[in-house]
mmCIF file of C-alpha atoms in Angstrom:
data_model
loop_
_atom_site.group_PDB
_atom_site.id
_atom_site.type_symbol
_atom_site.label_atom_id
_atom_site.label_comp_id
_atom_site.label_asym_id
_atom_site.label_seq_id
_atom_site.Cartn_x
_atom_site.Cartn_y
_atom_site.Cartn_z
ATOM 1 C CA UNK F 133 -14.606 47.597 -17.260
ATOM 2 C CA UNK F 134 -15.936 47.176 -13.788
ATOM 3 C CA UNK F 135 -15.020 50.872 -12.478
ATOM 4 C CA UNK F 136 -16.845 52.167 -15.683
ATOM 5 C CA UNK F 137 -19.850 50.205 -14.660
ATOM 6 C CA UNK F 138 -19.660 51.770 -11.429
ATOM 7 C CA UNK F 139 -19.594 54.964 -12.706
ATOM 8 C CA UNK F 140 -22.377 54.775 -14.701
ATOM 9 C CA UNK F 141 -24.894 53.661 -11.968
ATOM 10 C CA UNK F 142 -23.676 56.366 -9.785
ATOM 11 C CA UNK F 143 -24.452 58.885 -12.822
ATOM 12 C CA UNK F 144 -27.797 56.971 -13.504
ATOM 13 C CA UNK F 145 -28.634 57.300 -10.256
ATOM 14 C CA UNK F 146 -28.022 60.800 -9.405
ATOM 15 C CA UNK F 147 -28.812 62.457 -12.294
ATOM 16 C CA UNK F 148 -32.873 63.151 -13.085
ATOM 17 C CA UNK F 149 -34.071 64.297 -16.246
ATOM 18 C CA UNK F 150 -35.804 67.115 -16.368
ATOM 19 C CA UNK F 151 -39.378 65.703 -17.329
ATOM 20 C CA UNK F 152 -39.031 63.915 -14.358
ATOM 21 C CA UNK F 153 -38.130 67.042 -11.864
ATOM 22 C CA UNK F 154 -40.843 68.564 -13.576
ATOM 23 C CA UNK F 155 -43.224 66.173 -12.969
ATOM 24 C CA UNK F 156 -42.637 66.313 -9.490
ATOM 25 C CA UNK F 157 -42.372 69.674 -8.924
ATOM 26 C CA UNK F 158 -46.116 70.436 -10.406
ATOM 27 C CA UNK F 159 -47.474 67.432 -8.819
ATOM 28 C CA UNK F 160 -48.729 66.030 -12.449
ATOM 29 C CA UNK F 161 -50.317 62.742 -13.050
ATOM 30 C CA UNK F 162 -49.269 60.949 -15.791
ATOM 31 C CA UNK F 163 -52.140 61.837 -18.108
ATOM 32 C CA UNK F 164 -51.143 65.526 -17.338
ATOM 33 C CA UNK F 165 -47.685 65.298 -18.364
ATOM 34 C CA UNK F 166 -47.818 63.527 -21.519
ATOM 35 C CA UNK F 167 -50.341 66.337 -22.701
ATOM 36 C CA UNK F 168 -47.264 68.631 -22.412
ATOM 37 C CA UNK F 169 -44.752 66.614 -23.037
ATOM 38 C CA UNK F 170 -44.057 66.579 -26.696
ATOM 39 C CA UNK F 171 -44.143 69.817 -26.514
ATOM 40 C CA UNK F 172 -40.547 70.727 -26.301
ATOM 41 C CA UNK F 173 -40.787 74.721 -26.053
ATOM 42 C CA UNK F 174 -43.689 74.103 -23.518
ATOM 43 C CA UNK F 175 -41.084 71.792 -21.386
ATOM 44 C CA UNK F 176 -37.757 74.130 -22.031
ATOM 45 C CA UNK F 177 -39.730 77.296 -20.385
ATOM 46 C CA UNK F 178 -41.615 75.320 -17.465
ATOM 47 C CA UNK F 179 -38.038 74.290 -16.864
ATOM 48 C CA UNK F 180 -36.304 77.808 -17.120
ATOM 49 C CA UNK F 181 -39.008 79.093 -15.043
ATOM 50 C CA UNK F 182 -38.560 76.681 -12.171
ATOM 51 C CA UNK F 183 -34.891 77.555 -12.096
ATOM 52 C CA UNK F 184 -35.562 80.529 -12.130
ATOM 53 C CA UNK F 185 -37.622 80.951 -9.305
ATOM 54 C CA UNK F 186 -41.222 81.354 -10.752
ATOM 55 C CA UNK F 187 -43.665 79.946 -8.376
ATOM 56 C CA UNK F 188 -44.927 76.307 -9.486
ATOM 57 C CA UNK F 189 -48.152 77.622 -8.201
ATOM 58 C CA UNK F 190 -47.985 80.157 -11.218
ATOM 59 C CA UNK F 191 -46.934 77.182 -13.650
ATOM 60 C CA UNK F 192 -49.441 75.044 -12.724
ATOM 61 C CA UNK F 193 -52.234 77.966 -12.988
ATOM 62 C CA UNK F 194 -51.281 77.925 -16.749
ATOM 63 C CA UNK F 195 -51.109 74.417 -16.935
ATOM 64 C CA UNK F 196 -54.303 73.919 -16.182
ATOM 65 C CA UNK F 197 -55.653 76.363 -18.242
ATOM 66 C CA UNK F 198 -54.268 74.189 -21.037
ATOM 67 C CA UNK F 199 -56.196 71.122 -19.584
ATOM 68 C CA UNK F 200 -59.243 72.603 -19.488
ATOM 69 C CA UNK F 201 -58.902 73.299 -23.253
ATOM 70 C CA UNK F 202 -58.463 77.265 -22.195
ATOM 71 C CA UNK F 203 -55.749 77.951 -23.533
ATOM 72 C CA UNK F 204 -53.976 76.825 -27.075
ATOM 73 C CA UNK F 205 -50.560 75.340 -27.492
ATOM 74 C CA UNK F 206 -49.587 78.881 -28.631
ATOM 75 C CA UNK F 207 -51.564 80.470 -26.261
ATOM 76 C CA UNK F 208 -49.501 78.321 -22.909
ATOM 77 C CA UNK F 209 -46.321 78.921 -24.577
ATOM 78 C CA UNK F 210 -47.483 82.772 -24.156
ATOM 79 C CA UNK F 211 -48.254 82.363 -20.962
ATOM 80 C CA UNK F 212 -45.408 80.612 -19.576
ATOM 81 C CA UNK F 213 -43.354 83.354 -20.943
ATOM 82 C CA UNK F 214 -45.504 86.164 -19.548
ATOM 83 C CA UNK F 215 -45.173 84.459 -15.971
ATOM 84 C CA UNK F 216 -41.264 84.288 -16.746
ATOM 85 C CA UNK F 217 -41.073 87.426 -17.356
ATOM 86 C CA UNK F 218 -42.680 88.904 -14.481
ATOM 87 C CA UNK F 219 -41.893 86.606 -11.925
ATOM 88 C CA UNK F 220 -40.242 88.727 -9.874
ATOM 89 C CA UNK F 221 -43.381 90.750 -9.069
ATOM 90 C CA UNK F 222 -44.828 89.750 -6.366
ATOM 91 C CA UNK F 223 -48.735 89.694 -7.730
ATOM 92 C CA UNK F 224 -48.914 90.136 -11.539
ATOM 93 C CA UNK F 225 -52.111 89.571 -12.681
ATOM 94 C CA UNK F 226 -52.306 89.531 -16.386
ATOM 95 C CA UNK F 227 -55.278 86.745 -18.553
ATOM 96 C CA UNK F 228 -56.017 86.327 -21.957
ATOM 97 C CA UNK F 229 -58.756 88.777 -23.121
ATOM 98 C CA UNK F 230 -60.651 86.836 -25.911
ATOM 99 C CA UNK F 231 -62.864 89.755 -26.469
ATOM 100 C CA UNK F 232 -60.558 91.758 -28.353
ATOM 101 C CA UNK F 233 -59.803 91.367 -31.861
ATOM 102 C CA UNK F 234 -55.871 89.632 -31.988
ATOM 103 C CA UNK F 235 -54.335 92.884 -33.634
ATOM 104 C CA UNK F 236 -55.338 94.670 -30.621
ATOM 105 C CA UNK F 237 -52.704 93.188 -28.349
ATOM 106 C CA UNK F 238 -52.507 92.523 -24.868
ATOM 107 C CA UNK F 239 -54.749 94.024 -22.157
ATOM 108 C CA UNK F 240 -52.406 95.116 -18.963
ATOM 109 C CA UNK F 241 -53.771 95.566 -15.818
ATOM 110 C CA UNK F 242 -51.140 98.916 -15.269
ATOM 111 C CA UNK F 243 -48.704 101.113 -16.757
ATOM 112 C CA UNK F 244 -46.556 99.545 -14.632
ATOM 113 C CA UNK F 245 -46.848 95.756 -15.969
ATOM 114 C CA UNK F 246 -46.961 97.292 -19.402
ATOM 115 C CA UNK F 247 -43.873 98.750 -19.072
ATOM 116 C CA UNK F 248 -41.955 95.812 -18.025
ATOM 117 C CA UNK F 249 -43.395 93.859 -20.903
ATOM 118 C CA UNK F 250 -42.402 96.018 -23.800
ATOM 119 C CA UNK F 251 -38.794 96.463 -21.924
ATOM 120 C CA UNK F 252 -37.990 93.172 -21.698
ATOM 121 C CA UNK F 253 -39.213 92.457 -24.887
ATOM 122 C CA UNK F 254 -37.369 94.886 -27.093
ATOM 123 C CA UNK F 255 -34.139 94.196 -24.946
ATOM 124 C CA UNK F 256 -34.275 90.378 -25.960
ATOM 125 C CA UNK F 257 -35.258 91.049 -29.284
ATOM 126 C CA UNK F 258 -33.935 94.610 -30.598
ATOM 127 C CA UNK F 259 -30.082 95.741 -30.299
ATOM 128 C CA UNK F 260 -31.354 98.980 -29.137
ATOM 129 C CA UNK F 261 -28.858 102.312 -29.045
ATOM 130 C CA UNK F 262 -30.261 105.474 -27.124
ATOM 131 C CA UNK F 263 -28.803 108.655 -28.964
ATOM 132 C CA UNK F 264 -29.858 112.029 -26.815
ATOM 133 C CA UNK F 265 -29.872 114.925 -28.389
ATOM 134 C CA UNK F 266 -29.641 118.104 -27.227
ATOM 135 C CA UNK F 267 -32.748 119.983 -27.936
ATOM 136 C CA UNK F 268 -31.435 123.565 -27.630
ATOM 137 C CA UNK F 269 -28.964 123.172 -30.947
#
């Protein structure tokens, strides 16, 4: 019994949950992270993101966003994803545009960051097969 004890204080010890890295990572206050976190999508992509190298800076932008009663639950969740998705660029710069009507869409700032968007999009969502044809037959 006594090596199983030990075990499980070592594990206790070591092992942070993730609400807790995330906590710390954004610098939230208490008040901050409860807002968020019974909000389980909200949590799983702030988490994916920080492992996956988006810049808490970027995370936090959206966060407070939310705070300031910018920005839906719907609308963060967006967000986050947007800034997962084009985290590797080094400057996106992409913002809700509440002047258009919803059906509309969204409102890139290039061609470019367009691009990207739809790509990654229709490759998570769509089993996509290319056929070229040859258009002198």
């Amino acid at each position: 019994m006594r090596p199983f004890y030990y075990l499980f204080v070592l594990i206790l010890f070591n092992c942070r949950p993730s609400s807790s890295i995330i906590k710390n990572k954004l610098d939230l206050s208490n008040q901050q992270f409860r807002q968020i976190k019974s909000i389980d999508s909200v949590l799983f992509l702030i988490s994916k993101s920080l492992n996956n190298n988006v810049k808490p800076a970027r995370i936090r932008r959206r966060l407070d966003s939310f705070y300031l009663n910018s920005y839906t639950k719907g609308e963060l969740k967006a967000m986050l994803l947007g800034e997962y998705i084009f985290r590797n660029d080094k400057n996106p710069n992409f913002e809700l545009d509440r002047s258009m009507k919803p059906s509309e869409g969204f409102n890139m700032d290039g061609v470019d960051d367009g691009k990207k968007f739809l790509d990654s999009v229709i490759a998570k969502n769509f089993n996509v097969k290319t056929i070229v044809q040859d258009s002198l037959k």
